[in-house]
Amino acid sequence: PSDWKGAAGTIGMSSGKFYWEIDNVQSDEHVVGIVPHNTSNVTWNTTYGYGAETGVKYLATGGVSYGDAWGTGDVIGVAFDADNGILEFYKNGTSQGVAATGLTDGPYLPSLVHNGSSRSVSINFGQRPWTYTPKSGHVALCTTNLSDPTIDDPSTAFDVATWTGNGTSKTITGV
């Protein structure tokens, strides 16, 4: 029986061009890619991803023939152009071609799905040197490379107020 489970990252991509790498430490039952930010159950059929066992791409519906299979020791690069909605994967530095287009209704989150507990990968979001050169114009998916926030100083837009209630009414002052 299969035990496919996944997780999504916490940095959403709505604009910009980003790159990250997955070092496959163990097994060939992984799917790497992206998911829409509102995905409640990250698995192979909810992701836009690249599967290891057969090299298929998943377009949030099921597998379609795509690139080379990959396994232990391979490095998969993910290049997502959120500005133009283009997702592309690399196996050991070689493009497998454009996997998906039209992904402009983000934000999208990086995702990883694997089957069972004896699978292992190491994800590099730029915290160490790249194994392969990223696609031209793409940067590491990290907070340093995100757009400046709309609100520079959150304390000017948010505050905390404490109050004691009596079960029937409340009055909050001082905000």
Short mmCIF file of C-alpha atoms in Angstrom, two decimals:
data_model
loop_
_atom_site.label_atom_id
_atom_site.label_comp_id
_atom_site.label_asym_id
_atom_site.label_seq_id
_atom_site.Cartn_x
_atom_site.Cartn_y
_atom_site.Cartn_z
CA PRO A 1 0.00 0.00 0.00
CA SER A 2 1.18 3.49 -0.71
CA ASP A 3 1.70 6.10 1.95
CA TRP A 4 2.11 9.29 -0.11
CA LYS A 5 2.40 12.38 2.08
CA GLY A 6 3.59 15.88 1.38
CA ALA A 7 4.41 19.26 2.78
CA ALA A 8 4.55 22.80 1.46
CA GLY A 9 7.00 25.58 2.22
CA THR A 10 6.01 28.84 3.86
CA ILE A 11 7.19 31.43 1.32
CA GLY A 12 4.56 32.16 -1.32
CA MET A 13 5.57 33.17 -4.85
CA SER A 14 3.24 35.59 -6.65
CA SER A 15 5.88 37.50 -8.57
CA GLY A 16 9.57 37.08 -9.30
CA LYS A 17 11.73 34.25 -10.63
CA PHE A 18 12.93 31.68 -8.10
CA TYR A 19 15.17 28.61 -7.99
CA TRP A 20 15.85 25.87 -5.44
CA GLU A 21 17.42 22.41 -5.49
CA ILE A 22 16.46 19.05 -4.08
CA ASP A 23 19.34 16.66 -3.33
CA ASN A 24 17.85 13.17 -3.45
CA VAL A 25 19.47 11.40 -0.51
CA GLN A 26 17.45 8.18 -0.60
CA SER A 27 14.79 6.50 -2.78
CA ASP A 28 13.00 7.18 -6.03
CA GLU A 29 9.50 7.83 -4.73
CA HIS A 30 9.38 11.64 -4.59
CA VAL A 31 7.44 14.38 -6.34
CA VAL A 32 8.91 17.91 -6.11
CA GLY A 33 7.26 21.09 -7.29
CA ILE A 34 4.77 23.73 -6.21
CA VAL A 35 1.22 23.87 -4.88
CA PRO A 36 -1.34 26.68 -4.73
CA HIS A 37 -1.17 28.45 -1.36
CA ASN A 38 -4.64 27.27 -0.35
CA THR A 39 -3.94 23.55 -0.84
CA SER A 40 -5.09 21.74 2.29
CA ASN A 41 -3.71 18.27 1.45
CA VAL A 42 -0.33 18.26 -0.31
CA THR A 43 0.05 15.02 -2.26
CA TRP A 44 1.09 13.90 -5.76
CA ASN A 45 -2.33 14.73 -7.23
CA THR A 46 -2.53 18.27 -5.80
CA THR A 47 0.93 19.45 -6.88
CA TYR A 48 2.50 20.75 -10.04
CA GLY A 49 5.53 18.53 -9.80
CA TYR A 50 8.16 16.21 -11.23
CA GLY A 51 8.05 12.57 -10.15
CA ALA A 52 11.16 10.51 -9.56
CA GLU A 53 10.13 6.94 -10.37
CA THR A 54 9.07 7.46 -13.96
CA GLY A 55 9.92 11.10 -14.71
CA VAL A 56 6.28 12.09 -15.10
CA LYS A 57 4.97 15.57 -14.42
CA TYR A 58 1.95 16.11 -12.23
CA LEU A 59 -0.36 18.97 -13.10
CA ALA A 60 -2.55 18.86 -9.99
CA THR A 61 -4.54 16.05 -11.60
CA GLY A 62 -2.29 13.09 -12.38
CA GLY A 63 0.85 12.02 -14.16
CA VAL A 64 1.78 12.90 -17.76
CA SER A 65 4.94 11.82 -19.60
CA TYR A 66 7.66 14.45 -19.08
CA GLY A 67 11.37 13.91 -18.35
CA ASP A 68 13.94 11.41 -17.14
CA ALA A 69 13.38 9.30 -14.05
CA TRP A 70 15.61 10.18 -11.10
CA GLY A 71 16.79 8.54 -7.93
CA THR A 72 19.32 8.52 -5.11
CA GLY A 73 22.20 10.93 -5.77
CA ASP A 74 20.39 13.06 -8.37
CA VAL A 75 19.88 16.80 -7.88
CA ILE A 76 16.62 18.31 -9.10
CA GLY A 77 16.49 22.04 -9.76
CA VAL A 78 13.16 23.83 -9.68
CA ALA A 79 12.82 27.11 -11.61
CA PHE A 80 9.53 28.96 -11.15
CA ASP A 81 8.84 32.19 -13.01
CA ALA A 82 5.85 33.53 -11.07
CA ASP A 83 5.68 36.65 -13.29
CA ASN A 84 4.88 34.54 -16.36
CA GLY A 85 3.53 31.39 -14.64
CA ILE A 86 6.23 29.04 -16.02
CA LEU A 87 7.50 26.00 -14.11
CA GLU A 88 10.60 24.10 -15.26
CA PHE A 89 12.62 21.27 -13.73
CA TYR A 90 16.28 20.31 -14.10
CA LYS A 91 17.85 16.92 -13.49
CA ASN A 92 21.55 17.24 -12.64
CA GLY A 93 21.70 20.61 -14.39
CA THR A 94 19.88 19.52 -17.58
CA SER A 95 16.48 21.03 -18.32
CA GLN A 96 13.66 18.53 -18.62
CA GLY A 97 11.64 21.17 -20.49
CA VAL A 98 8.80 23.42 -19.40
CA ALA A 99 6.48 21.40 -17.18
CA ALA A 100 3.63 23.89 -16.82
CA THR A 101 2.52 27.32 -17.98
CA GLY A 102 -0.32 29.62 -16.99
CA LEU A 103 0.42 29.41 -13.25
CA THR A 104 -0.34 33.07 -12.60
CA ASP A 105 -3.05 32.72 -9.96
CA GLY A 106 -0.59 32.41 -7.05
CA PRO A 107 0.82 32.59 -4.61
CA TYR A 108 2.38 29.16 -5.01
CA LEU A 109 4.43 27.36 -2.36
CA PRO A 110 7.36 24.96 -2.88
CA SER A 111 6.29 21.38 -2.19
CA LEU A 112 7.67 17.89 -1.68
CA VAL A 113 5.71 14.64 -1.62
CA HIS A 114 7.12 11.18 -0.95
CA ASN A 115 5.91 7.64 -0.43
CA GLY A 116 6.70 6.12 2.93
CA SER A 117 9.10 6.90 5.72
CA SER A 118 12.36 5.58 4.26
CA ARG A 119 12.68 8.44 1.76
CA SER A 120 15.01 11.38 2.27
CA VAL A 121 15.96 14.60 0.49
CA SER A 122 17.87 17.74 1.35
CA ILE A 123 16.36 20.98 0.07
CA ASN A 124 18.61 23.93 -0.76
CA PHE A 125 16.89 27.33 -0.88
CA GLY A 126 20.25 29.08 -1.24
CA GLN A 127 21.57 28.52 2.26
CA ARG A 128 24.57 26.72 0.73
CA PRO A 129 26.21 26.91 -2.72
CA TRP A 130 24.19 25.55 -5.65
CA THR A 131 25.20 22.21 -7.10
CA TYR A 132 24.23 23.48 -10.56
CA THR A 133 23.93 26.98 -12.00
CA PRO A 134 20.37 28.33 -11.63
CA LYS A 135 18.36 29.29 -14.70
CA SER A 136 19.30 32.78 -15.85
CA GLY A 137 17.42 35.51 -14.01
CA HIS A 138 16.26 33.22 -11.20
CA VAL A 139 17.26 33.80 -7.56
CA ALA A 140 17.16 31.72 -4.39
CA LEU A 141 13.76 31.37 -2.79
CA CYS A 142 14.50 33.17 0.48
CA THR A 143 13.26 36.27 2.29
CA THR A 144 16.22 38.35 1.08
CA ASN A 145 14.94 38.01 -2.49
CA LEU A 146 11.30 38.88 -1.78
CA SER A 147 9.73 42.24 -2.62
CA ASP A 148 9.79 44.93 0.03
CA PRO A 149 6.71 44.77 2.24
CA THR A 150 3.86 47.21 1.63
CA ILE A 151 4.04 48.25 5.28
CA ASP A 152 7.62 49.03 6.31
CA ASP A 153 6.84 49.24 10.02
CA PRO A 154 4.06 46.84 11.09
CA SER A 155 3.72 48.62 14.45
CA THR A 156 2.09 51.53 12.58
CA ALA A 157 -0.73 49.26 11.38
CA PHE A 158 -1.13 46.74 14.22
CA ASP A 159 -1.31 47.08 17.96
CA VAL A 160 -2.32 45.06 20.99
CA ALA A 161 -5.05 45.97 23.43
CA THR A 162 -6.05 43.98 26.48
CA TRP A 163 -9.47 44.02 28.08
CA THR A 164 -11.46 42.26 30.71
CA GLY A 165 -14.92 41.08 29.78
CA ASN A 166 -18.00 40.60 31.89
CA GLY A 167 -19.86 38.27 29.52
CA THR A 168 -22.28 40.88 28.23
CA SER A 169 -20.38 43.83 26.84
CA LYS A 170 -16.90 45.19 26.30
CA THR A 171 -15.30 48.52 25.76
CA ILE A 172 -11.78 48.68 24.35
CA THR A 173 -9.95 51.97 24.60
CA GLY A 174 -6.45 53.23 23.98
CA VAL A 175 -6.01 51.91 20.43
#
